[in-house]
Amino acid sequence: MPKTVTIPAPQPGDVLFNVEEKVFPDHKANPGDKAYIFMHTVPFEGSVGLVNMLTATRLARKGFELSFVLYGPGVLMASAARGYPSVGAEGFPGNLAYNRQLKTLMDEGAKIYACRFAMGALYGMREDDLIAGVIPVNPLDILDLTIQAWRDRALVMTTWTI
């Protein structure tokens, strides 16, 4: 079938949609508002981990007291041993994005928790393998963090991927 419509291809710098319009108000946290982000996701197996880290960063910048909870494969996000050909070397663009974003969250006041069960029983990680500042927790603390979030009437985001 012959091509019947020809339109110019988009060029770098072209704006294809309205980037100025914002439908909802730019909400900020009220004093004492908290947010909990629970991550049970495999780093680098999709964009969800990094996207939720960026969302968490935005929540912190809106004034929420933020707790970022890594459990299951999510604990791999907090590995301080990442890099290639050496630790800390970026083996490909974005290879250390999880590390950088977790450090940004901590620098901006977030608390990052990592489940000891997932670290040891599932992945053979030691507490010394965590990015400095990440707080290792008992696996029973994951449910208690969830209950604490409920009691705090906090904003909660939970992501599960396997």
PDB file of C-alpha atoms in Angstrom:
ATOM      1  CA  MET A   1       0.000   0.000   0.000  1.00  0.00           C
ATOM      2  CA  PRO A   2       1.492   3.382  -0.910  1.00  0.00           C
ATOM      3  CA  LYS A   3       2.166   6.014   1.741  1.00  0.00           C
ATOM      4  CA  THR A   4      -0.693   8.506   1.615  1.00  0.00           C
ATOM      5  CA  VAL A   5       0.205  11.113   4.248  1.00  0.00           C
ATOM      6  CA  THR A   6       3.515  12.860   4.734  1.00  0.00           C
ATOM      7  CA  ILE A   7       4.175  15.177   7.649  1.00  0.00           C
ATOM      8  CA  PRO A   8       7.506  16.579   8.811  1.00  0.00           C
ATOM      9  CA  ALA A   9       9.276  14.474  11.428  1.00  0.00           C
ATOM     10  CA  PRO A  10       9.738  16.079  14.852  1.00  0.00           C
ATOM     11  CA  GLN A  11      13.056  17.828  15.311  1.00  0.00           C
ATOM     12  CA  PRO A  12      15.158  18.173  18.475  1.00  0.00           C
ATOM     13  CA  GLY A  13      13.720  21.020  20.519  1.00  0.00           C
ATOM     14  CA  ASP A  14      10.189  20.707  19.100  1.00  0.00           C
ATOM     15  CA  VAL A  15       7.535  20.765  21.825  1.00  0.00           C
ATOM     16  CA  LEU A  16       4.817  18.267  20.955  1.00  0.00           C
ATOM     17  CA  PHE A  17       2.408  18.927  23.826  1.00  0.00           C
ATOM     18  CA  ASN A  18       1.509  21.560  26.389  1.00  0.00           C
ATOM     19  CA  VAL A  19       4.230  21.415  29.054  1.00  0.00           C
ATOM     20  CA  GLU A  20       3.041  24.569  30.846  1.00  0.00           C
ATOM     21  CA  GLU A  21      -0.474  23.540  31.876  1.00  0.00           C
ATOM     22  CA  LYS A  22      -0.823  21.967  35.316  1.00  0.00           C
ATOM     23  CA  VAL A  23      -4.338  20.783  36.145  1.00  0.00           C
ATOM     24  CA  PHE A  24      -4.011  20.371  39.913  1.00  0.00           C
ATOM     25  CA  PRO A  25      -2.547  22.706  42.535  1.00  0.00           C
ATOM     26  CA  ASP A  26       1.066  22.215  43.575  1.00  0.00           C
ATOM     27  CA  HIS A  27       0.352  20.611  46.946  1.00  0.00           C
ATOM     28  CA  LYS A  28       2.939  20.866  49.726  1.00  0.00           C
ATOM     29  CA  ALA A  29       3.136  18.862  52.936  1.00  0.00           C
ATOM     30  CA  ASN A  30       1.500  20.297  56.013  1.00  0.00           C
ATOM     31  CA  PRO A  31       3.646  20.427  59.139  1.00  0.00           C
ATOM     32  CA  GLY A  32       4.115  16.870  60.423  1.00  0.00           C
ATOM     33  CA  ASP A  33       2.966  15.127  57.226  1.00  0.00           C
ATOM     34  CA  LYS A  34       4.765  11.866  56.547  1.00  0.00           C
ATOM     35  CA  ALA A  35       5.232   9.628  53.538  1.00  0.00           C
ATOM     36  CA  TYR A  36       6.343   6.003  53.380  1.00  0.00           C
ATOM     37  CA  ILE A  37       7.575   4.400  50.183  1.00  0.00           C
ATOM     38  CA  PHE A  38       7.816   0.587  50.266  1.00  0.00           C
ATOM     39  CA  MET A  39       9.950  -0.950  47.521  1.00  0.00           C
ATOM     40  CA  HIS A  40       9.905  -4.679  46.747  1.00  0.00           C
ATOM     41  CA  THR A  41      11.345  -4.462  43.259  1.00  0.00           C
ATOM     42  CA  VAL A  42      14.371  -5.661  41.316  1.00  0.00           C
ATOM     43  CA  PRO A  43      16.741  -2.831  40.376  1.00  0.00           C
ATOM     44  CA  PHE A  44      17.507  -2.539  36.648  1.00  0.00           C
ATOM     45  CA  GLU A  45      14.657  -4.896  35.649  1.00  0.00           C
ATOM     46  CA  GLY A  46      12.447  -1.954  34.757  1.00  0.00           C
ATOM     47  CA  SER A  47      12.005   1.700  35.511  1.00  0.00           C
ATOM     48  CA  VAL A  48       9.724   1.387  38.558  1.00  0.00           C
ATOM     49  CA  GLY A  49      12.506   1.492  41.163  1.00  0.00           C
ATOM     50  CA  LEU A  50      14.148   4.614  39.817  1.00  0.00           C
ATOM     51  CA  VAL A  51      10.826   6.324  39.056  1.00  0.00           C
ATOM     52  CA  ASN A  52       9.668   5.736  42.643  1.00  0.00           C
ATOM     53  CA  MET A  53      12.981   7.087  43.949  1.00  0.00           C
ATOM     54  CA  LEU A  54      12.419  10.242  41.910  1.00  0.00           C
ATOM     55  CA  THR A  55       8.842  10.449  43.223  1.00  0.00           C
ATOM     56  CA  ALA A  56      10.153   9.998  46.770  1.00  0.00           C
ATOM     57  CA  THR A  57      12.642  12.814  46.203  1.00  0.00           C
ATOM     58  CA  ARG A  58       9.813  15.043  45.032  1.00  0.00           C
ATOM     59  CA  LEU A  59       7.789  14.165  48.151  1.00  0.00           C
ATOM     60  CA  ALA A  60      10.735  15.096  50.374  1.00  0.00           C
ATOM     61  CA  ARG A  61      11.100  18.395  48.527  1.00  0.00           C
ATOM     62  CA  LYS A  62       7.394  19.071  49.081  1.00  0.00           C
ATOM     63  CA  GLY A  63       8.082  18.861  52.808  1.00  0.00           C
ATOM     64  CA  PHE A  64       7.065  15.316  53.731  1.00  0.00           C
ATOM     65  CA  GLU A  65       9.011  13.464  56.423  1.00  0.00           C
ATOM     66  CA  LEU A  66      10.029  10.528  54.244  1.00  0.00           C
ATOM     67  CA  SER A  67      10.753   6.893  55.048  1.00  0.00           C
ATOM     68  CA  PHE A  68      11.953   4.728  52.138  1.00  0.00           C
ATOM     69  CA  VAL A  69      11.660   1.008  52.911  1.00  0.00           C
ATOM     70  CA  LEU A  70      13.603  -1.573  50.883  1.00  0.00           C
ATOM     71  CA  TYR A  71      12.665  -5.227  51.264  1.00  0.00           C
ATOM     72  CA  GLY A  72      12.813  -8.344  49.108  1.00  0.00           C
ATOM     73  CA  PRO A  73      14.850  -7.575  45.993  1.00  0.00           C
ATOM     74  CA  GLY A  74      14.561  -3.857  46.803  1.00  0.00           C
ATOM     75  CA  VAL A  75      17.497  -4.192  49.201  1.00  0.00           C
ATOM     76  CA  LEU A  76      19.756  -4.586  46.154  1.00  0.00           C
ATOM     77  CA  MET A  77      19.146  -0.899  45.422  1.00  0.00           C
ATOM     78  CA  ALA A  78      21.229  -0.020  48.491  1.00  0.00           C
ATOM     79  CA  SER A  79      24.343  -2.003  47.536  1.00  0.00           C
ATOM     80  CA  ALA A  80      27.523  -0.010  48.116  1.00  0.00           C
ATOM     81  CA  ALA A  81      29.461  -2.605  46.094  1.00  0.00           C
ATOM     82  CA  ARG A  82      28.003  -1.630  42.703  1.00  0.00           C
ATOM     83  CA  GLY A  83      30.244  -0.685  39.801  1.00  0.00           C
ATOM     84  CA  TYR A  84      32.356  -2.040  36.978  1.00  0.00           C
ATOM     85  CA  PRO A  85      35.243  -2.576  36.423  1.00  0.00           C
ATOM     86  CA  SER A  86      35.621  -1.421  40.029  1.00  0.00           C
ATOM     87  CA  VAL A  87      33.309  -0.392  42.848  1.00  0.00           C
ATOM     88  CA  GLY A  88      32.027   3.110  42.212  1.00  0.00           C
ATOM     89  CA  ALA A  89      32.870   3.081  38.488  1.00  0.00           C
ATOM     90  CA  GLU A  90      29.876   3.496  36.230  1.00  0.00           C
ATOM     91  CA  GLY A  91      29.905   0.418  33.953  1.00  0.00           C
ATOM     92  CA  PHE A  92      27.220   1.997  31.735  1.00  0.00           C
ATOM     93  CA  PRO A  93      25.356   5.307  31.847  1.00  0.00           C
ATOM     94  CA  GLY A  94      22.928   5.135  34.764  1.00  0.00           C
ATOM     95  CA  ASN A  95      24.687   2.167  36.410  1.00  0.00           C
ATOM     96  CA  LEU A  96      24.974   4.100  39.689  1.00  0.00           C
ATOM     97  CA  ALA A  97      21.658   5.959  39.453  1.00  0.00           C
ATOM     98  CA  TYR A  98      20.137   4.015  42.366  1.00  0.00           C
ATOM     99  CA  ASN A  99      23.137   4.778  44.571  1.00  0.00           C
ATOM    100  CA  ARG A 100      23.091   8.475  43.674  1.00  0.00           C
ATOM    101  CA  GLN A 101      19.350   8.805  44.226  1.00  0.00           C
ATOM    102  CA  LEU A 102      19.451   7.071  47.620  1.00  0.00           C
ATOM    103  CA  LYS A 103      22.264   9.392  48.678  1.00  0.00           C
ATOM    104  CA  THR A 104      20.213  12.378  47.472  1.00  0.00           C
ATOM    105  CA  LEU A 105      17.240  11.180  49.530  1.00  0.00           C
ATOM    106  CA  MET A 106      19.386  10.801  52.647  1.00  0.00           C
ATOM    107  CA  ASP A 107      21.090  14.172  52.052  1.00  0.00           C
ATOM    108  CA  GLU A 108      17.609  15.723  51.951  1.00  0.00           C
ATOM    109  CA  GLY A 109      16.516  14.122  55.228  1.00  0.00           C
ATOM    110  CA  ALA A 110      14.885  10.833  54.235  1.00  0.00           C
ATOM    111  CA  LYS A 111      15.392   7.687  56.253  1.00  0.00           C
ATOM    112  CA  ILE A 112      16.254   4.616  54.170  1.00  0.00           C
ATOM    113  CA  TYR A 113      15.581   1.182  55.690  1.00  0.00           C
ATOM    114  CA  ALA A 114      16.744  -2.206  54.337  1.00  0.00           C
ATOM    115  CA  CYS A 115      15.413  -5.589  55.483  1.00  0.00           C
ATOM    116  CA  ARG A 116      18.088  -7.815  57.022  1.00  0.00           C
ATOM    117  CA  PHE A 117      16.248 -10.999  55.998  1.00  0.00           C
ATOM    118  CA  ALA A 118      16.289 -10.067  52.325  1.00  0.00           C
ATOM    119  CA  MET A 119      19.898  -8.943  52.584  1.00  0.00           C
ATOM    120  CA  GLY A 120      21.216 -12.107  54.227  1.00  0.00           C
ATOM    121  CA  ALA A 121      18.850 -14.962  53.417  1.00  0.00           C
ATOM    122  CA  LEU A 122      18.100 -13.978  49.826  1.00  0.00           C
ATOM    123  CA  TYR A 123      21.155 -12.099  48.534  1.00  0.00           C
ATOM    124  CA  GLY A 124      24.089 -12.799  50.850  1.00  0.00           C
ATOM    125  CA  MET A 125      24.547  -9.099  51.580  1.00  0.00           C
ATOM    126  CA  ARG A 126      26.143  -7.952  54.799  1.00  0.00           C
ATOM    127  CA  GLU A 127      25.242  -4.752  56.605  1.00  0.00           C
ATOM    128  CA  ASP A 128      28.698  -3.512  55.598  1.00  0.00           C
ATOM    129  CA  ASP A 129      27.591  -3.863  51.955  1.00  0.00           C
ATOM    130  CA  LEU A 130      24.951  -1.132  52.376  1.00  0.00           C
ATOM    131  CA  ILE A 131      25.405   2.448  51.270  1.00  0.00           C
ATOM    132  CA  ALA A 132      26.486   4.453  54.312  1.00  0.00           C
ATOM    133  CA  GLY A 133      23.448   5.830  56.132  1.00  0.00           C
ATOM    134  CA  VAL A 134      21.007   3.071  55.105  1.00  0.00           C
ATOM    135  CA  ILE A 135      19.457   1.591  58.253  1.00  0.00           C
ATOM    136  CA  PRO A 136      19.236  -2.217  58.404  1.00  0.00           C
ATOM    137  CA  VAL A 137      16.033  -3.495  60.046  1.00  0.00           C
ATOM    138  CA  ASN A 138      14.601  -6.758  61.296  1.00  0.00           C
ATOM    139  CA  PRO A 139      12.166  -8.356  58.819  1.00  0.00           C
ATOM    140  CA  LEU A 140       9.426  -8.000  61.460  1.00  0.00           C
ATOM    141  CA  ASP A 141       9.937  -4.226  61.238  1.00  0.00           C
ATOM    142  CA  ILE A 142       8.493  -4.151  57.702  1.00  0.00           C
ATOM    143  CA  LEU A 143       4.986  -4.844  58.978  1.00  0.00           C
ATOM    144  CA  ASP A 144       5.528  -2.498  61.920  1.00  0.00           C
ATOM    145  CA  LEU A 145       6.620   0.259  59.530  1.00  0.00           C
ATOM    146  CA  THR A 146       3.369  -0.345  57.628  1.00  0.00           C
ATOM    147  CA  ILE A 147       1.359  -0.105  60.846  1.00  0.00           C
ATOM    148  CA  GLN A 148       3.291   3.037  61.820  1.00  0.00           C
ATOM    149  CA  ALA A 149       2.439   4.591  58.457  1.00  0.00           C
ATOM    150  CA  TRP A 150      -1.245   3.793  59.025  1.00  0.00           C
ATOM    151  CA  ARG A 151      -1.111   5.299  62.523  1.00  0.00           C
ATOM    152  CA  ASP A 152       0.651   8.381  61.172  1.00  0.00           C
ATOM    153  CA  ARG A 153      -2.112   8.789  58.554  1.00  0.00           C
ATOM    154  CA  ALA A 154       0.765   9.006  56.104  1.00  0.00           C
ATOM    155  CA  LEU A 155       0.836   9.006  52.349  1.00  0.00           C
ATOM    156  CA  VAL A 156       1.918   5.467  51.391  1.00  0.00           C
ATOM    157  CA  MET A 157       3.201   4.118  48.081  1.00  0.00           C
ATOM    158  CA  THR A 158       3.934   0.413  47.754  1.00  0.00           C
ATOM    159  CA  THR A 159       5.563  -1.193  44.734  1.00  0.00           C
ATOM    160  CA  TRP A 160       5.875  -4.916  44.142  1.00  0.00           C
ATOM    161  CA  THR A 161       7.635  -6.350  41.127  1.00  0.00           C
ATOM    162  CA  ILE A 162       9.273  -9.738  40.782  1.00  0.00           C
TER     163      ILE A 162
END
